[in-house]
CSV table of C-alpha atoms and ligand atoms in Angstrom, one decimal:
chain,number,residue,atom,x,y,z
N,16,UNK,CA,25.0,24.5,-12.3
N,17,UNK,CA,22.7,21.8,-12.5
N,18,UNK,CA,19.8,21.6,-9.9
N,19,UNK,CA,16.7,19.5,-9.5
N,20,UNK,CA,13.5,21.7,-7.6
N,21,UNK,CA,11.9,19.0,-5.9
N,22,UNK,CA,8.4,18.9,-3.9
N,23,UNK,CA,4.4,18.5,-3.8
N,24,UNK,CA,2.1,20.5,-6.3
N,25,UNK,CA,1.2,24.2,-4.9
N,26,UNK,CA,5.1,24.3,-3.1
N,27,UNK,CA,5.9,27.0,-5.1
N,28,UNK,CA,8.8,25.0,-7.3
N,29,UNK,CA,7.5,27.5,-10.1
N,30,UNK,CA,7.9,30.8,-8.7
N,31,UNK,CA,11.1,29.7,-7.0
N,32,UNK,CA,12.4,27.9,-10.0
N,33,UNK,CA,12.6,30.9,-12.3
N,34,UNK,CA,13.8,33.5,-9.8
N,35,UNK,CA,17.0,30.5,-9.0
N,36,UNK,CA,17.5,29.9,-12.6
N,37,UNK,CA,18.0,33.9,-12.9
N,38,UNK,CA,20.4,33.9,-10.3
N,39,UNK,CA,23.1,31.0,-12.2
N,40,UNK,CA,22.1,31.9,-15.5
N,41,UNK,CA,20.9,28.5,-16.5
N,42,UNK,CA,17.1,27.4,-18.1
N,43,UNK,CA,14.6,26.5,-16.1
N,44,UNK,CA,12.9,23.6,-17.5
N,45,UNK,CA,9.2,23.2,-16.1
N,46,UNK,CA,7.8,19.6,-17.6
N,47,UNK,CA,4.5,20.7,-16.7
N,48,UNK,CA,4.9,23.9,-18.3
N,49,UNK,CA,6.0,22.1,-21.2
N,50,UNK,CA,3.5,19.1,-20.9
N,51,UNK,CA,0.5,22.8,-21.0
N,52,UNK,CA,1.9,24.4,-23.8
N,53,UNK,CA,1.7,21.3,-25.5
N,54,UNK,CA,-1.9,20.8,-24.5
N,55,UNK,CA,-2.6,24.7,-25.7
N,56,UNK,CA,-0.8,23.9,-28.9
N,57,UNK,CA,-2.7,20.4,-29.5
N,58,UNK,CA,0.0,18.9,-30.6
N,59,UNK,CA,0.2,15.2,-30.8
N,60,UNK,CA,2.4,15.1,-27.3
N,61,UNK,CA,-0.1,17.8,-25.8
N,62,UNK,CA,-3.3,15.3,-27.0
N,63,UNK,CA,-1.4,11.9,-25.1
N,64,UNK,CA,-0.6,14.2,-22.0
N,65,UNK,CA,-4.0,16.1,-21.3
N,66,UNK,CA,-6.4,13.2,-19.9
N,67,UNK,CA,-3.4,12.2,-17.8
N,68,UNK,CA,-3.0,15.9,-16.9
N,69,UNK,CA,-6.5,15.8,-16.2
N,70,UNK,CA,-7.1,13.6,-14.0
N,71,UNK,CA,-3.8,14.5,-11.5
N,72,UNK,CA,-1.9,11.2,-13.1
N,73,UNK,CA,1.4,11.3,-14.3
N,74,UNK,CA,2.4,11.5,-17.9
N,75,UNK,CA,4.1,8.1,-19.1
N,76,UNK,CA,7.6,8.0,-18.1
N,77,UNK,CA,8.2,7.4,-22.1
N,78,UNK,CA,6.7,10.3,-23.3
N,79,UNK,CA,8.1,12.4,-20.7
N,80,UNK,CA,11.6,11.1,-20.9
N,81,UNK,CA,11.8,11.6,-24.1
N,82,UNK,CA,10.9,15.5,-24.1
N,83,UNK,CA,13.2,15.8,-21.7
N,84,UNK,CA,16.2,14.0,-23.1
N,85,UNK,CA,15.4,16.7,-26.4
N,86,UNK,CA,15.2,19.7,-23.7
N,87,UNK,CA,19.1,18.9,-22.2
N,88,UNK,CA,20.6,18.0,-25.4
N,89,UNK,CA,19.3,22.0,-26.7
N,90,UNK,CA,22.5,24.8,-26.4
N,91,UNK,CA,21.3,26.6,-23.9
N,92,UNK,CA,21.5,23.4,-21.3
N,93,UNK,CA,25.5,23.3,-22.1
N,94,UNK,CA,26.1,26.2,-19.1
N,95,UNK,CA,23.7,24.1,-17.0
N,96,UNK,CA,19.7,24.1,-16.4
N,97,UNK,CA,17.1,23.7,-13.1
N,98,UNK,CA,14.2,20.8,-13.4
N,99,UNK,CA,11.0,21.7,-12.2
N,100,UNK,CA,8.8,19.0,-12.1
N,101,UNK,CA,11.3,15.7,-13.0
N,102,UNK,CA,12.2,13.3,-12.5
N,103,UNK,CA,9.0,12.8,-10.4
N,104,UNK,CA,9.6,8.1,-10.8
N,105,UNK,CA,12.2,6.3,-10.1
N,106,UNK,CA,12.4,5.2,-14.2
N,107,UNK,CA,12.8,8.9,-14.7
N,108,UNK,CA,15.8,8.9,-11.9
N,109,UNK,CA,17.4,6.4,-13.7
N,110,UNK,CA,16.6,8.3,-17.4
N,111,UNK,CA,18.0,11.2,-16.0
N,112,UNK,CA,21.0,9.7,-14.8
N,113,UNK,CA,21.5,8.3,-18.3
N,114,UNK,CA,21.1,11.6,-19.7
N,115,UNK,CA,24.1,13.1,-17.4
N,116,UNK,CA,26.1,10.3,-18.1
N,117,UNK,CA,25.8,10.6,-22.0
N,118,UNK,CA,27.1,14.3,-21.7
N,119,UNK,CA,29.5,13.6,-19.3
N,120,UNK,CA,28.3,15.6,-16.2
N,121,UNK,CA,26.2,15.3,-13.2
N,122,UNK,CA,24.1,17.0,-10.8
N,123,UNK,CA,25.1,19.9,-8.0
N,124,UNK,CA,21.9,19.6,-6.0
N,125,UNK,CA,18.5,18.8,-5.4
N,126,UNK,CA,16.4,21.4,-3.0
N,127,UNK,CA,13.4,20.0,-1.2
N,128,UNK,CA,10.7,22.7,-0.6
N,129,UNK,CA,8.3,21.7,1.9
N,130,UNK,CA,5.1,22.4,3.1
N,131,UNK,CA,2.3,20.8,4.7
N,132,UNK,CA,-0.7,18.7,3.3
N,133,UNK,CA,-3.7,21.4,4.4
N,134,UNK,CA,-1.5,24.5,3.1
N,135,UNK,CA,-1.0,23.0,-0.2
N,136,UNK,CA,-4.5,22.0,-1.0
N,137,UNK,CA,-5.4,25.8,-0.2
N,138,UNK,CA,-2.4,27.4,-2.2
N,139,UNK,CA,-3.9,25.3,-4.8
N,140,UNK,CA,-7.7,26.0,-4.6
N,141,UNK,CA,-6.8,29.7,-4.6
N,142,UNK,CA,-4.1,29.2,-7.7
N,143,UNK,CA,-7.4,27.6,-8.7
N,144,UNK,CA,-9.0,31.0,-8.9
N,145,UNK,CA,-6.6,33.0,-10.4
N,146,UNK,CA,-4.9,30.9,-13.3
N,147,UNK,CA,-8.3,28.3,-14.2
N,148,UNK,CA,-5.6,25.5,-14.4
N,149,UNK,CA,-7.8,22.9,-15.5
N,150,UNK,CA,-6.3,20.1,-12.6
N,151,UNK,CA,-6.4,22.3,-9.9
N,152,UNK,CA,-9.9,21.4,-9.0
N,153,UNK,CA,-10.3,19.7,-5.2
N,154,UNK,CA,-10.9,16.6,-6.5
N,155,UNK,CA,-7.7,16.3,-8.6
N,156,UNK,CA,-6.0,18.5,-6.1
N,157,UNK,CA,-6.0,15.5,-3.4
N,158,UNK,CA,-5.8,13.1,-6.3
N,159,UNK,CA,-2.1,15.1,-6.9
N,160,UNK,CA,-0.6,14.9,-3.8
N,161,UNK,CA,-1.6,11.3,-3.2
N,162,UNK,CA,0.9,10.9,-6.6
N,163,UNK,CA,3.3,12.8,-4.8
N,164,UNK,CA,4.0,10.9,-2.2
N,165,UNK,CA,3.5,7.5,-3.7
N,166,UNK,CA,5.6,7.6,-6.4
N,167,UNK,CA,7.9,11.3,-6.1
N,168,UNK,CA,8.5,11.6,-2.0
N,169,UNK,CA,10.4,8.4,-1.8
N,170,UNK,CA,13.2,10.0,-4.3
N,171,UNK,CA,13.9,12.2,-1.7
N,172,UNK,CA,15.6,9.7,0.0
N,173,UNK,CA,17.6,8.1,-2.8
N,174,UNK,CA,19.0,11.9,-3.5
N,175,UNK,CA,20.0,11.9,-0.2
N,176,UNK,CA,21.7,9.2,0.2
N,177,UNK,CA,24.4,10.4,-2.6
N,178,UNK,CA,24.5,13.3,-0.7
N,179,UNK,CA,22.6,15.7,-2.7
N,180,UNK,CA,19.8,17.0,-0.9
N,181,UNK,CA,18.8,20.4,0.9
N,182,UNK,CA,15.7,21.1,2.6
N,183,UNK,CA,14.1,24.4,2.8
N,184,UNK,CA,10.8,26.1,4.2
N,185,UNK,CA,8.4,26.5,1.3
N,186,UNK,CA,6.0,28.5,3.5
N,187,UNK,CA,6.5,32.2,4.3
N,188,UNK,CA,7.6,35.4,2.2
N,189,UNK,CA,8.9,34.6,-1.6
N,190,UNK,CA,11.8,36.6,-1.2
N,191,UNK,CA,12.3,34.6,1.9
N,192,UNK,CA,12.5,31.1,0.5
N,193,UNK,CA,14.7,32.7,-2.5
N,194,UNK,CA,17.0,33.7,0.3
N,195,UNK,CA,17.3,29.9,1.6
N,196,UNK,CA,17.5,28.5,-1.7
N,197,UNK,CA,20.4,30.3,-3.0
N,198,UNK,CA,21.9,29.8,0.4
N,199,UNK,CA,20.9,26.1,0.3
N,200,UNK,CA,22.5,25.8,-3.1
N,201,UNK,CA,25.4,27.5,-2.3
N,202,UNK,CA,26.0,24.9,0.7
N,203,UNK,CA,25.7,22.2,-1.8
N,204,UNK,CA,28.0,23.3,-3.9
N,205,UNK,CA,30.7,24.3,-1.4
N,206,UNK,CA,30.6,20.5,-0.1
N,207,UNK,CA,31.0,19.5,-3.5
N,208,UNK,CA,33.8,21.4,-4.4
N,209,UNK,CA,36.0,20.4,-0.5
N,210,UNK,CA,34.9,16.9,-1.6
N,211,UNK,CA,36.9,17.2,-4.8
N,212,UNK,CA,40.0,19.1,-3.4
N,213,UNK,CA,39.8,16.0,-0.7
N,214,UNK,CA,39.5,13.4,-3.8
W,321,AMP,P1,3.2,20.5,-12.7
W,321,AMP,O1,2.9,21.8,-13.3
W,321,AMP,O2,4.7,20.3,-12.5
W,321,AMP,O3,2.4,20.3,-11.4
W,321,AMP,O4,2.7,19.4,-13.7
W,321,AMP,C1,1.4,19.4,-14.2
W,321,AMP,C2,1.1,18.0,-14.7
W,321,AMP,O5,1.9,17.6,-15.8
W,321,AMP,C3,1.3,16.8,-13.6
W,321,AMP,O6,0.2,16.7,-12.8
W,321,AMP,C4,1.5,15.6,-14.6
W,321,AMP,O7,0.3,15.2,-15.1
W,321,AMP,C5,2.3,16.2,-15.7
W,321,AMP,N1,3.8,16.1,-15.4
W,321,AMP,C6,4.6,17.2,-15.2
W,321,AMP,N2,5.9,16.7,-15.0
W,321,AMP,C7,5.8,15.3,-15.1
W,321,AMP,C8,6.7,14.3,-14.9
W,321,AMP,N3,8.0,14.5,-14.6
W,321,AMP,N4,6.3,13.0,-15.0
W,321,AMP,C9,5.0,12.8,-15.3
W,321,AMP,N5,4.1,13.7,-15.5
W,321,AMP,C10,4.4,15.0,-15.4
């Protein structure tokens, strides 16, 4: 199984990404959570990515590419794995399309979770208060969704035009958007298994 989580900061592609990776038995591969760890650890790909981080930009698509190429090509990825958080540009489509391609495999969906403008900024001021991210201030906040739908939202439409996109409700009851994931996914992968009996 391999799925893409896409949509804004404060959807809840975290939570829903490791409760969906659970449920197929595959990683789930959170750049961000990697890009943090990195920070905490000062490594040398923490120190490039923490101004960026920072300041609500992205990460260069080189660094970024690059961890992630290393991520896919580890053992555990050979079952399958569930991006949280790429490819967020169209150069990191095109990477991860390379990547597939170089193992011989592709990808079984990408779920859209969706939620509106003012409900994101206060999921975020209050994940604000409870985890001290150091870019979830308001500033940075607005600064992150602006990212989002300059450079991320338009690859919703160039998944869906090969077919591989689902949207679901990111507002309401955890358990509930769990529920219309795994349904979600399971509809994606049902269309791609009739379009291979059909050739
Ligand atoms: P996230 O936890 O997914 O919201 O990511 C936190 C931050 O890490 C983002 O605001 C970016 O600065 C950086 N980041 C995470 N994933 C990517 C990506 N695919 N491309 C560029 N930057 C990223």
């Amino acid at each position: 199984m391999r799925l893409i989580l896409m949509g804004p900061p404060g959807a809840g592609k975290g939570t829903q990404a490791a409760r969906v990776a659970a449920r197929y038995d595959v990683p789930a591969i959170s750049t961000g959570d990697i890009f943090r760890a990195n920070v905490a650890a000062a490594t040398p790909l923490g120190i490039s990515a923490k101004a960026y981080m920072d300041a609500g930009e992205y990460v260069p698509d080189e660094l970024t590419d690059a961890l992630v190429r290393d991520r896919l090509s580890q053992p555990d990825c050979e079952r399958g794995f569930l991006l949280d958080g790429y490819p967020r540009t169209t150069a990191q489509v095109t990477e991860l399309d390379a990547i597939l391609s170089d193992i011989g495999s592709r990808l079984d969906a990408v779920v859209v979770l969706e939620a509106d403008q003012q409900q994101l900024v206060e999921r975020l001021l209050n994940r604000a208060q409870v985890e001290g991210r150091s870019d979830d201030t308001e500033d940075v906040i607005r600064r992150r969704l602006e990212v989002y739908a300059q450079e991320t939202a338009p690859l919703i439409d160039l998944y869906a035009a090969r077919g591989l996109t689902e949207h679901v409700d990111g507002i309401g009851r955890v358990d509930d958007i769990t529920d219309l994931i795994n349904a979600a996914v399971d509809r994606r992968t049902s269309a791609l298994d009739s379009d291979a009996m059909t050739g």
